GROMACS .gro file of C-alpha atoms in nm:
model
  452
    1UNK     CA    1   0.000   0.000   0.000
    2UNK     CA    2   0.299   0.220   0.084
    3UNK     CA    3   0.368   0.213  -0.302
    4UNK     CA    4   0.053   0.318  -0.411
    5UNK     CA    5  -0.013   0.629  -0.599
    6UNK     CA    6  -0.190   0.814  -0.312
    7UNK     CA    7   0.074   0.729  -0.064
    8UNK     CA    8   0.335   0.892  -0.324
    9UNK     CA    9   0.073   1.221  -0.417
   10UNK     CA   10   0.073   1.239  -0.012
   11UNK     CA   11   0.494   1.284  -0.010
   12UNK     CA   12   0.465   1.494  -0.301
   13UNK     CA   13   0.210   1.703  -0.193
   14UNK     CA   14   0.290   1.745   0.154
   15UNK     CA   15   0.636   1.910   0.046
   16UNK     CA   16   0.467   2.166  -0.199
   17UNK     CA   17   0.439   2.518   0.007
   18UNK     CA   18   0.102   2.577  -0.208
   19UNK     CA   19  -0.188   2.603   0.006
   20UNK     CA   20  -0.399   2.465  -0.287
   21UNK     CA   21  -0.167   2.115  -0.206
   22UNK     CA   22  -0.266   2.107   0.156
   23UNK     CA   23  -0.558   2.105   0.093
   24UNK     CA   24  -0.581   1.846  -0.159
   25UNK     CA   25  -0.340   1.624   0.149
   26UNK     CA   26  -0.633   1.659   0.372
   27UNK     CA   27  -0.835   1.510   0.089
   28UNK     CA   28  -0.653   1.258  -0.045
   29UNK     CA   29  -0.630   1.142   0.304
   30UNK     CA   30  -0.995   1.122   0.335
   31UNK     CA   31  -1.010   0.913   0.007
   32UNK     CA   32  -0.797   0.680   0.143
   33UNK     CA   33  -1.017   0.670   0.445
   34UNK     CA   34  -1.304   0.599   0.273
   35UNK     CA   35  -1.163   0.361   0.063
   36UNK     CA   36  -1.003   0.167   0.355
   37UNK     CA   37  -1.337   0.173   0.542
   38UNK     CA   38  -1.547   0.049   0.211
   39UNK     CA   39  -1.318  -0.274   0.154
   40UNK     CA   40  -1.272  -0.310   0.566
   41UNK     CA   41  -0.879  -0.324   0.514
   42UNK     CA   42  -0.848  -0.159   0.878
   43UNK     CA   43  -0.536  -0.326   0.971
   44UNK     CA   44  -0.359  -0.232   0.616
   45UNK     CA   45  -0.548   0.109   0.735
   46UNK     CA   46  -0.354   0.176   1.057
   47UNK     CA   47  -0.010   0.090   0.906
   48UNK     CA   48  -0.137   0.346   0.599
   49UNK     CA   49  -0.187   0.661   0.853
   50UNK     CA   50   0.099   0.572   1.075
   51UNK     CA   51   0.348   0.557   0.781
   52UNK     CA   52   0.262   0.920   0.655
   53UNK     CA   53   0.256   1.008   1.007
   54UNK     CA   54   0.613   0.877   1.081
   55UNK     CA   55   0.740   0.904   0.719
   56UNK     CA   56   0.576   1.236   0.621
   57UNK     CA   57   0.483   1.471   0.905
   58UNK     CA   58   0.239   1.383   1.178
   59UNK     CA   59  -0.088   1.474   1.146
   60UNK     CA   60  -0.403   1.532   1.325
   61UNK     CA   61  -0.603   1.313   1.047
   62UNK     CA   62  -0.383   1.053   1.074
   63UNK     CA   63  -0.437   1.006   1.414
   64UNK     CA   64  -0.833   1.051   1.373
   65UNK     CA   65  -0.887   0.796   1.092
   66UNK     CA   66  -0.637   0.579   1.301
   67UNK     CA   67  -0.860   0.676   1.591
   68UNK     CA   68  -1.188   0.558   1.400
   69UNK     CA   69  -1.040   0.253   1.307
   70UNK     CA   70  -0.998   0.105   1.641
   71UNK     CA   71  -1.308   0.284   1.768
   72UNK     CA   72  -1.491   0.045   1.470
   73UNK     CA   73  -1.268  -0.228   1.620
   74UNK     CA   74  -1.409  -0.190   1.968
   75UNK     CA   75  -1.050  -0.076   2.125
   76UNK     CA   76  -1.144   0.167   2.346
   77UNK     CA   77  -0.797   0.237   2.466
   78UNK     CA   78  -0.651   0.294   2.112
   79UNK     CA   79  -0.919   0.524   2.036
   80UNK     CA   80  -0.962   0.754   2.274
   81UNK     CA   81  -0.594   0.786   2.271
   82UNK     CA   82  -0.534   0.843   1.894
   83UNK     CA   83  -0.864   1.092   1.910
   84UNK     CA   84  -0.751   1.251   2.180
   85UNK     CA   85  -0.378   1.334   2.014
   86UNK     CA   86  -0.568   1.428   1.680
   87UNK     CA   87  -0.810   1.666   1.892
   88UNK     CA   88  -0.454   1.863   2.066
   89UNK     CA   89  -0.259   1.878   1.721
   90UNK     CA   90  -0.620   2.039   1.625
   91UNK     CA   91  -0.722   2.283   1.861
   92UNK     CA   92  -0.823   2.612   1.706
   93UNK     CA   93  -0.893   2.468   1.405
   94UNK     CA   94  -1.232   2.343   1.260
   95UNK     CA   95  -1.095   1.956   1.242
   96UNK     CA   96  -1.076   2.027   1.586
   97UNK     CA   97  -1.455   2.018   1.638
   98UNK     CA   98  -1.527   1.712   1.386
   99UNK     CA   99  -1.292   1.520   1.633
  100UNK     CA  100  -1.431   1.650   1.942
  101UNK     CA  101  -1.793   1.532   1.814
  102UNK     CA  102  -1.591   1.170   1.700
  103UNK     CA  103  -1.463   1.177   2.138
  104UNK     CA  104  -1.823   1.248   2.235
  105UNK     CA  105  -1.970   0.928   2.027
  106UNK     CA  106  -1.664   0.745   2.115
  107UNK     CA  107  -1.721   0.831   2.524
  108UNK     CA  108  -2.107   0.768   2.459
  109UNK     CA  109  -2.063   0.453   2.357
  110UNK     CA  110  -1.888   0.341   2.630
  111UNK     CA  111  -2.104   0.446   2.885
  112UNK     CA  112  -1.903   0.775   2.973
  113UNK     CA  113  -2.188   0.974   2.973
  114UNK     CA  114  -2.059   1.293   3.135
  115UNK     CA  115  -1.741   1.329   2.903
  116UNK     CA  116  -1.970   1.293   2.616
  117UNK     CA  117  -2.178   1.545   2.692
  118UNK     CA  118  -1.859   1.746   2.730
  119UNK     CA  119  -1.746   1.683   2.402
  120UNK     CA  120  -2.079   1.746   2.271
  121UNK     CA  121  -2.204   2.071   2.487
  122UNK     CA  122  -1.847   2.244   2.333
  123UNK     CA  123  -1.883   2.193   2.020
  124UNK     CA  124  -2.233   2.369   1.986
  125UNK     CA  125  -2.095   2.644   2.169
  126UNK     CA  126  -1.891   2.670   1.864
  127UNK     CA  127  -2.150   2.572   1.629
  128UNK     CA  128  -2.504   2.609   1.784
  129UNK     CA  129  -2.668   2.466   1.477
  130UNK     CA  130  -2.451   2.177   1.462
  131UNK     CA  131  -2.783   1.914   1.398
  132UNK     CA  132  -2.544   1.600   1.409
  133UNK     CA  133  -2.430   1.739   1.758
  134UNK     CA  134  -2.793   1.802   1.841
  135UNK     CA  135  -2.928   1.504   1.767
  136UNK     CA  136  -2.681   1.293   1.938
  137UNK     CA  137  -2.730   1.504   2.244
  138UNK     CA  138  -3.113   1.434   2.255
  139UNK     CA  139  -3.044   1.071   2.220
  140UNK     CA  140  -2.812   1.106   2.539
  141UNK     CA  141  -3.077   1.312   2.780
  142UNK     CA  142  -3.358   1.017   2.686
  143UNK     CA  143  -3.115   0.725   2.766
  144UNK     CA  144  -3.069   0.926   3.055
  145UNK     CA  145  -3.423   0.966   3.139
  146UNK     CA  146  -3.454   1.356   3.111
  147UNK     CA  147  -3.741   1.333   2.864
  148UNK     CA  148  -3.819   1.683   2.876
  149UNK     CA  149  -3.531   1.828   2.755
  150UNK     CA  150  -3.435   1.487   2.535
  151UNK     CA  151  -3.768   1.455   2.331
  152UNK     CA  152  -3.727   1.856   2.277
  153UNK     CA  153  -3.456   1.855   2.136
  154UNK     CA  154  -3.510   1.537   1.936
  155UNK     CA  155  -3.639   1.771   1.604
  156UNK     CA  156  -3.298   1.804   1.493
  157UNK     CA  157  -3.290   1.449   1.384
  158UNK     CA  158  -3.547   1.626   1.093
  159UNK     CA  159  -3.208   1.810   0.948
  160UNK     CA  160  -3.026   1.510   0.941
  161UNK     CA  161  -3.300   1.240   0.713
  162UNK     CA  162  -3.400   1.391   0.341
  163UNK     CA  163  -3.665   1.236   0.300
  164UNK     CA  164  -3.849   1.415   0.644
  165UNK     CA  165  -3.724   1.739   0.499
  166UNK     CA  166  -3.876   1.647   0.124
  167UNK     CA  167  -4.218   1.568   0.284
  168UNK     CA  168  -4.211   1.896   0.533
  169UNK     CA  169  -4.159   2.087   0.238
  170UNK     CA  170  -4.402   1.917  -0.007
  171UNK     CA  171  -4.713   1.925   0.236
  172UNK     CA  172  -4.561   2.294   0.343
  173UNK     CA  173  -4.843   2.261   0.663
  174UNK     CA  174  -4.763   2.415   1.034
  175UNK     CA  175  -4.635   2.180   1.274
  176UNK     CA  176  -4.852   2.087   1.485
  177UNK     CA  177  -4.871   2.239   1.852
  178UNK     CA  178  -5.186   2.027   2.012
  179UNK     CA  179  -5.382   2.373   2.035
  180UNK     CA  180  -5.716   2.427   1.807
  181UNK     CA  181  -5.583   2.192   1.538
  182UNK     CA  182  -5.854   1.962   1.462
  183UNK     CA  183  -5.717   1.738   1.159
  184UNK     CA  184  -5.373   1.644   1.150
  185UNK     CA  185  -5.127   1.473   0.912
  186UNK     CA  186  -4.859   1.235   1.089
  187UNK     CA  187  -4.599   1.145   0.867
  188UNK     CA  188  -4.358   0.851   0.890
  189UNK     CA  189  -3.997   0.858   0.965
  190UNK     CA  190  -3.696   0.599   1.005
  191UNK     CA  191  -3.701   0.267   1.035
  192UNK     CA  192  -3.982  -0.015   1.096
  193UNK     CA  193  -3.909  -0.050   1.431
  194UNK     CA  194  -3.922   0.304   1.549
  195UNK     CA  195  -4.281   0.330   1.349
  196UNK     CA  196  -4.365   0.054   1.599
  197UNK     CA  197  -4.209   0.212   1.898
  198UNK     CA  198  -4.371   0.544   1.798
  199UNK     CA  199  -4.713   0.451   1.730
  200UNK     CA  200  -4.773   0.366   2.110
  201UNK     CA  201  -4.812   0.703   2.162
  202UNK     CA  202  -5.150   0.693   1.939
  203UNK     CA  203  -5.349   0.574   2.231
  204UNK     CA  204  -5.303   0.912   2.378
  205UNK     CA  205  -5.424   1.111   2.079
  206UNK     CA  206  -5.675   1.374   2.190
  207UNK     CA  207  -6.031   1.175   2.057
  208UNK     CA  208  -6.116   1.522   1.981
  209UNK     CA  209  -5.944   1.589   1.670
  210UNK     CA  210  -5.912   1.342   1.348
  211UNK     CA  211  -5.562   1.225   1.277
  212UNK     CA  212  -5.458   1.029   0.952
  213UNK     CA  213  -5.124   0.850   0.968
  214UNK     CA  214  -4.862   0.782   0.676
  215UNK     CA  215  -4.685   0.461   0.721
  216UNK     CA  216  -4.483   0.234   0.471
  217UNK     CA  217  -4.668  -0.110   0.288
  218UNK     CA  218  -4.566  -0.327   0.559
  219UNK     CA  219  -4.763  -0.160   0.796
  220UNK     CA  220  -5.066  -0.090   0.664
  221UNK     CA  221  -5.241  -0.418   0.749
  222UNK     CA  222  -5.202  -0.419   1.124
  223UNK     CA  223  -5.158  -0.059   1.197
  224UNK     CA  224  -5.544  -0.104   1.031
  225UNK     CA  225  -5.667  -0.363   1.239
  226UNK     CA  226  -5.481  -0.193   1.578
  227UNK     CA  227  -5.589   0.158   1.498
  228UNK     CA  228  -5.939   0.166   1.409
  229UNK     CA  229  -5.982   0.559   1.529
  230UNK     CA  230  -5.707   0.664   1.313
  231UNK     CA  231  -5.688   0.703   0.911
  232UNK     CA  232  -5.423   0.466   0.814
  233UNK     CA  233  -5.267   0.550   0.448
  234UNK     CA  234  -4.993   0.370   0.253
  235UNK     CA  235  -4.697   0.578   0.163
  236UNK     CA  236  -4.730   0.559  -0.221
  237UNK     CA  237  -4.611   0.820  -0.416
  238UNK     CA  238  -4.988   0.851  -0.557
  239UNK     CA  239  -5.122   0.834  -0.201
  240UNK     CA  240  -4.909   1.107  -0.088
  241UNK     CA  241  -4.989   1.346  -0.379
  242UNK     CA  242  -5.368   1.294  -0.291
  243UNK     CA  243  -5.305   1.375   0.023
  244UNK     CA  244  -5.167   1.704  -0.103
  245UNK     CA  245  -5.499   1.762  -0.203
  246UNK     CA  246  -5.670   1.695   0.081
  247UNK     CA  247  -5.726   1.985   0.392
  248UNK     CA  248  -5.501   1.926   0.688
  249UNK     CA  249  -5.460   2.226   0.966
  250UNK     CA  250  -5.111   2.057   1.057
  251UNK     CA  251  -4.859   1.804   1.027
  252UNK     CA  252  -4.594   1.578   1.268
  253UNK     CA  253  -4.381   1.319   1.238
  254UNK     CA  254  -4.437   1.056   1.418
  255UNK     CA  255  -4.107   1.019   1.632
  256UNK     CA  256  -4.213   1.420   1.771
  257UNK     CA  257  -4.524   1.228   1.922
  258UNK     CA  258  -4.380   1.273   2.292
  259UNK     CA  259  -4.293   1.629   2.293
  260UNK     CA  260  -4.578   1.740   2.142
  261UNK     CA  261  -4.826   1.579   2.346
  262UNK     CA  262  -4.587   1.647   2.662
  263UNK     CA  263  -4.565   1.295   2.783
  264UNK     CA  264  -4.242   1.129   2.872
  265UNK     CA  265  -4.302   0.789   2.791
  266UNK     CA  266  -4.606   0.555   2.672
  267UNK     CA  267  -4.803   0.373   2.960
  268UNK     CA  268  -4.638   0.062   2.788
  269UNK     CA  269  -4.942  -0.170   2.713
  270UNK     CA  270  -4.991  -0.369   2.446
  271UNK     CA  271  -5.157  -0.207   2.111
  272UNK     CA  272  -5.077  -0.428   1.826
  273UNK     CA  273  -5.360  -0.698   1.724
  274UNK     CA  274  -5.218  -0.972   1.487
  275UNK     CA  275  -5.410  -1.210   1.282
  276UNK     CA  276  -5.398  -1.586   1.421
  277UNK     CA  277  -5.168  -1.784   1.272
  278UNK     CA  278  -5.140  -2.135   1.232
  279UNK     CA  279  -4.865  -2.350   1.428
  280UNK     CA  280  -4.711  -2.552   1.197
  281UNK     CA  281  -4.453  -2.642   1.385
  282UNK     CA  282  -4.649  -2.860   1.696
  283UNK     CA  283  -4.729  -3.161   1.665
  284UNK     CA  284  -5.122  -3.162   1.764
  285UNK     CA  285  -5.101  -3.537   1.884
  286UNK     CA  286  -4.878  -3.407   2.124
  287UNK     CA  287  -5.033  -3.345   2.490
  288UNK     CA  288  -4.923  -3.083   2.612
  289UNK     CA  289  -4.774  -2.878   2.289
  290UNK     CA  290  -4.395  -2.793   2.368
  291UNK     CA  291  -4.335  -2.433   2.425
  292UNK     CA  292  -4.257  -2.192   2.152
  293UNK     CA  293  -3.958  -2.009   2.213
  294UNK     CA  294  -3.914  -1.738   1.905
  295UNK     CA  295  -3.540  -1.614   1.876
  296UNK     CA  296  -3.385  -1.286   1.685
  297UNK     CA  297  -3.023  -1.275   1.690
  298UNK     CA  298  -2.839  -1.008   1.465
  299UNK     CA  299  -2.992  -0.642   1.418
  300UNK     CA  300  -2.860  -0.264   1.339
  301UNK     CA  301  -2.629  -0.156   1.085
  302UNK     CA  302  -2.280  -0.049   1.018
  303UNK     CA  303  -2.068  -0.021   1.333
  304UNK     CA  304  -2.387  -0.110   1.592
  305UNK     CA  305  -2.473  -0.454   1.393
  306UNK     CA  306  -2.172  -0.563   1.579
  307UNK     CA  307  -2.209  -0.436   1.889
  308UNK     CA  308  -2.569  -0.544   1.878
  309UNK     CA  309  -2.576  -0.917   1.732
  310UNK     CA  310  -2.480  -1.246   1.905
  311UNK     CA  311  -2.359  -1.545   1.682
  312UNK     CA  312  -2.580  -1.814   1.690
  313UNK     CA  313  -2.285  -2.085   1.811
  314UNK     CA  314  -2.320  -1.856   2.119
  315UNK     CA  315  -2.693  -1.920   2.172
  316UNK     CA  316  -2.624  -2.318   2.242
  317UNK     CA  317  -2.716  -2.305   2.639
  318UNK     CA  318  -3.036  -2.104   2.539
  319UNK     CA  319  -3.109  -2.353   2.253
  320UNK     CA  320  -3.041  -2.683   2.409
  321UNK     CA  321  -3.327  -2.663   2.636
  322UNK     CA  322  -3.564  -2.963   2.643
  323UNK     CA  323  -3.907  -3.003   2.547
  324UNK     CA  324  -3.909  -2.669   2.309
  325UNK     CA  325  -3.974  -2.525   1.981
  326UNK     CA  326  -3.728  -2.272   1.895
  327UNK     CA  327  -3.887  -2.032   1.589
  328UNK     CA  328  -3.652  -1.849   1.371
  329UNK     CA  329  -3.744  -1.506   1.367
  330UNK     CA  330  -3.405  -1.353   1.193
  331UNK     CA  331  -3.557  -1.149   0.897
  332UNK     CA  332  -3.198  -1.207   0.694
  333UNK     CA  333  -3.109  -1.564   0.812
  334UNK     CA  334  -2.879  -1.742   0.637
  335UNK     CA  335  -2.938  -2.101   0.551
  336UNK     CA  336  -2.571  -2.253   0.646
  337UNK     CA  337  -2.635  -2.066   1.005
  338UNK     CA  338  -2.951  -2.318   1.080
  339UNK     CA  339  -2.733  -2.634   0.939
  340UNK     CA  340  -2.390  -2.535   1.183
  341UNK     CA  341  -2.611  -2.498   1.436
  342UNK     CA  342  -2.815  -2.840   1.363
  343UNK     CA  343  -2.514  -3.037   1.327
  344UNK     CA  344  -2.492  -2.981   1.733
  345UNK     CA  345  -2.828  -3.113   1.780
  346UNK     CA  346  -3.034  -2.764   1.748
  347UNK     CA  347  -3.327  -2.770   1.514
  348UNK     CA  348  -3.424  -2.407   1.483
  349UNK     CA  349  -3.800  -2.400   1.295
  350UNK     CA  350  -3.872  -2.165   1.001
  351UNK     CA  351  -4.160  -2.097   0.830
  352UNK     CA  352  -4.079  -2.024   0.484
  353UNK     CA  353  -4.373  -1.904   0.365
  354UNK     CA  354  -4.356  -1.593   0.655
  355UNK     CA  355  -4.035  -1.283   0.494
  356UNK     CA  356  -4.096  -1.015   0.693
  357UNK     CA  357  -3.918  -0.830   0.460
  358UNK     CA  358  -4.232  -0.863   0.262
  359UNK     CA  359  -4.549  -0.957   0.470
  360UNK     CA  360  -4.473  -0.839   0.801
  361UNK     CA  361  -4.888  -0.876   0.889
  362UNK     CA  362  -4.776  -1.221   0.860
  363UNK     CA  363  -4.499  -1.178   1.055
  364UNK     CA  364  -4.649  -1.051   1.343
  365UNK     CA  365  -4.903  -1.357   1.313
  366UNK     CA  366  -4.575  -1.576   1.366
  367UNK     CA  367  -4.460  -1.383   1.655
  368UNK     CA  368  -4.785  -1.402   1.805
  369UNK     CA  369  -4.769  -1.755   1.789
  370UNK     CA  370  -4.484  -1.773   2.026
  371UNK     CA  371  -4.480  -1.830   2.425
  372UNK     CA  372  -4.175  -1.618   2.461
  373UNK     CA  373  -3.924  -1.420   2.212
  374UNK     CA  374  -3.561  -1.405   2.302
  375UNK     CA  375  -3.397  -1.115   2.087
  376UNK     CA  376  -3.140  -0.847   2.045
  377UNK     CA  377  -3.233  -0.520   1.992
  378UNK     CA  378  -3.414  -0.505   1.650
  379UNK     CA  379  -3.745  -0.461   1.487
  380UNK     CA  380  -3.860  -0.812   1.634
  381UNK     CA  381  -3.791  -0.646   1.999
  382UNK     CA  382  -3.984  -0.353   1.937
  383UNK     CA  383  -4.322  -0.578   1.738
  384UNK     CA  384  -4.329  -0.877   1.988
  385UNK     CA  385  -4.363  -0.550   2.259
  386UNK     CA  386  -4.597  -0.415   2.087
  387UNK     CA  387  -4.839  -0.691   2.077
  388UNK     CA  388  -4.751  -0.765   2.460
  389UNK     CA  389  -4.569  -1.125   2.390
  390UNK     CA  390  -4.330  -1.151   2.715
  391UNK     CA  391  -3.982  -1.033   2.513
  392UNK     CA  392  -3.639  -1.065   2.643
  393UNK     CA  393  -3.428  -0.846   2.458
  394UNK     CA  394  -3.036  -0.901   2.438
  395UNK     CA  395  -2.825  -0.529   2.482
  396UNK     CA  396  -2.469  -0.434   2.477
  397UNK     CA  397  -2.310  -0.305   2.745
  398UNK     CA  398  -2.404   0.077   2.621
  399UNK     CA  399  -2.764  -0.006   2.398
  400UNK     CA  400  -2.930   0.235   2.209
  401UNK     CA  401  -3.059   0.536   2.417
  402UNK     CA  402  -3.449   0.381   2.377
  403UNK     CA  403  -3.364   0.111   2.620
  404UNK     CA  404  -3.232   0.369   2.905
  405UNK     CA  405  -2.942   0.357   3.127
  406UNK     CA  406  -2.998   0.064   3.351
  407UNK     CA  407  -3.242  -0.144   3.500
  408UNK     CA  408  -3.426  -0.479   3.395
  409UNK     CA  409  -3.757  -0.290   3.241
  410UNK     CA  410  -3.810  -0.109   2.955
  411UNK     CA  411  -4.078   0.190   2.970
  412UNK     CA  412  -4.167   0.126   2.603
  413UNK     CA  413  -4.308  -0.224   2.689
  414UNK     CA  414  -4.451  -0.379   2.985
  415UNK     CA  415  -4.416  -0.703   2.884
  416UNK     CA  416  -4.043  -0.662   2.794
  417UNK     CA  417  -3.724  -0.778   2.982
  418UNK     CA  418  -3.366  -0.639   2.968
  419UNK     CA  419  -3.113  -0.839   2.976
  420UNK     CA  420  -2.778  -0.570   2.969
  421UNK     CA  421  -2.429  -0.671   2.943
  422UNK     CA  422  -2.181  -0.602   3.217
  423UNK     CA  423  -1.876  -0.339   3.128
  424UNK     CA  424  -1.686  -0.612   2.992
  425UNK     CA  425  -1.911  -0.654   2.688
  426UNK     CA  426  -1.974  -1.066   2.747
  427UNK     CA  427  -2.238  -1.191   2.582
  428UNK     CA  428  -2.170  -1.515   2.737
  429UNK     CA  429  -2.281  -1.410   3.085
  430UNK     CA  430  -2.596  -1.257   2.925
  431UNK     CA  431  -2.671  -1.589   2.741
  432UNK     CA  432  -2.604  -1.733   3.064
  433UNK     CA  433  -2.870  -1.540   3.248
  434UNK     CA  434  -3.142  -1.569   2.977
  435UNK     CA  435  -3.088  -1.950   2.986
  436UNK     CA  436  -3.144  -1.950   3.409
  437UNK     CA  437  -3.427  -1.771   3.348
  438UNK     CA  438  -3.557  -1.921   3.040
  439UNK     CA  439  -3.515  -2.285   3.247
  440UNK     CA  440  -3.698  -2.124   3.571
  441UNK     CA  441  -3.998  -2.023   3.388
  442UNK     CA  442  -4.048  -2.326   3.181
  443UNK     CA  443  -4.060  -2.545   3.514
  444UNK     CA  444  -4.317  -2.266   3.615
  445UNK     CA  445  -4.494  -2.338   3.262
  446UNK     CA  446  -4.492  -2.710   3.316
  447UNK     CA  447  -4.601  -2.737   3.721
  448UNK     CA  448  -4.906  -2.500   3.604
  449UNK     CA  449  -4.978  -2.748   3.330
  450UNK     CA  450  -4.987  -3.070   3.560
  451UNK     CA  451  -5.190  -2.892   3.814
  452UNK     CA  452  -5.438  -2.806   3.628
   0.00000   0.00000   0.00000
């Protein structure tokens, strides 16, 4: 790699006293960053930034990509101390903020809540419409449990998605305030799962006023049959441009729900309905049925599918429990995961004719169906919630700021469970303790069944 063109345009440029060839060093050094990042070459990556940095002239980009590298690794240690190098070289210059926002994500995601605020509460003193820094913020006061000030300043995430700025400034309506409004446009936003998480908050819409609801094709058929009092519309493109049409006194996105109607959290119950579905799996000769046990195990994207996911081969004290049905319930399973895991003796069921990529009514049917889902945090976590199926949910050691800073329940869902890794981010422990429980309450299950 040292021989490559950019690693020679770096030398070359480096010694020209143009400022036109700076400039271009800071680029080509983000190229390279990119590049490394895109193929996942992160060890060939580190020796890359500390050769120019030792060969060339140190750098504070060097030591920040160097920094990102190992924060994408999970080395804390490495991180915080090529970040922190790349933030003195930097100070008084505007890198110097992009790094100082990299510490605060860095610190948040290692539970060091009070230096990320740090990072994060200087740089919008520099830059006070910094949405990135905004956003991230918010996200820290709800884990925190300051609702108030968290869901408040939770509109910034609107600067940050295109798509919720193309369809404020198509409909061009006022946002909403809860005053005299009396028909009101909620639009969607994100992913599937936080349309789920969100739409809890529907069950404390004024029953004054007449609210119709944008969501995406896989929602329409149970937000329908869960939200009779509410006008459920498919996102089409010739849906939406009908509903341009239409009168509306005012608009909201769904995630600005809880600051608008000033309540900090939903009361938690159950508001999904699913259509019954069909157990395939049981043998009906079988007296009693075994239990059905539905398991998630991989979720997020980019640098938090990693921190959020537990390999299957983990799963085996969970999954070698007698006298049950294990239901796959991984949207993007891969077929030579169920056969390694089968050649120990685990026969995970799936239901091929359920992709909840594409029916996820039936989906929800499926996960119904089940006595108990075991999950990481994903869409699954947030739908088996929803519809009030008792749901253990699997989090890393820092989880996403929904889930809160600590404790066993989750305010979301009543009929949730946390199950939070310790500080030395062990899954095996937190397998461990799902299995204890898992084997205490299926005793419970089977006692209740021979008494009665």
């Amino acid at each position: 790699m040292f021989d490559s063109p950019d690693f020679k345009e770096l030398k070359k440029l480096y010694n020209s006293p143009e400022l036109e060839s700076k400039n271009k060093f800071s680029e080509t050094l983000k190229r390279v960053a990119i590049f490394i990042d895109q193929q996942k070459s992160f060890d060939e990556g580190i020796e890359f930034f500390s050769k120019v940095n030792k060969t060339i002239a140190e750098n504070p980009d060097c030591y920040r990509y160097i920094g990102n590298i190992y924060r994408s690794q999970r080395d804390f240690e490495k991180a915080l101390h090529n970040l922190q190098k790349a933030a003195t070289m930097s100070h008084g210059t505007a890198l110097y903020f992009e790094i100082l926002y990299n510490l605060g994500m860095l610190n948040r995601e290692y539970n060091r809540l009070i230096q990320a605020k740090v990072c994060f509460e200087e740089v919008l003193e520099a830059h006070p419409q910094s949405a990135i820094v905004h956003n991230s913020l918010s996200c820290l006061l709800v884990y925190e449990g300051r609702f108030r000030e968290g869901w408040k300043k939770h509109v910034w995430r609107i600067h940050l998605d295109s798509q919720m700025q193309e369809l404020k400034n198509y409909f061009q309506l006022p946002e909403w305030e809860n005053k005299t409004e009396s028909n009101i446009l909620i639009l969607p936003e994100q992913g599937i799962g936080d349309k789920v998480m969100f739409s809890s908050f529907f069950s404390l819409l004024p029953k004054n006023k007449f609210f119709t609801a944008v969501v995406s094709s896989r929602l329409i058929a149970i937000f329908k049959r869960s939200f009779p009092e509410i006008d459920v519309i498919e996102g089409t493109q010739q849906n939406i441009a009908q509903l341009k049409q239409k009168h509306f006194d005012a608009y909201c996105f769904i995630g600005c729900l809880p600051r608008i109607l000033r309540k900090s959290t939903p009361n938690g119950l159950a508001y999904l309905k699913a259509a019954p579905y069909f157990c395939k799996d049981n043998n009906s000769k079988t007296r009693p049925p075994k239990r059905r046990i539905g398991i998630s195990w991989r979720g997020g994207s980019g640098i938090e599918r990693e921190r959020r996911s537990v390999d299957l081969s983990l799963w085996l004290p969970i999954l070698e429990m007698p006298d049950v049905n294990f239901i796959n319930l991984q949207y993007d399973v891969q077929q030579s995961e169920l056969e390694s895991i089968k050649t120990l003796g685990v026969n995970i069921f799936s239901d091929d004719t359920v992709n909840p990529l594409e029916n996820f009514d039936a989906f929800s049917s499926l996960v119904s169906s089940c006595d108990i889902i075991i999950t990481v945090d994903n869409s699954t976590a947030h739908l088996a919630g929803a519809l009030g199926i008792p749901n253990w949910i699997l989090l890393p050691y820092a989880p996403n700021w929904r889930w809160g800073e600590n404790g066993n329940k989750s305010y979301w869902y009543q009929s949730a469970k946390l199950f939070r890794q310790n500080d030395t981010e062990d899954w095996k422990e937190v397998i461990k303790a799902v299995a204890t429980q898992l084997k205490g309450d299926l005793r419970k299950l089977a006692s209740n069944t021979l008494s009665t």
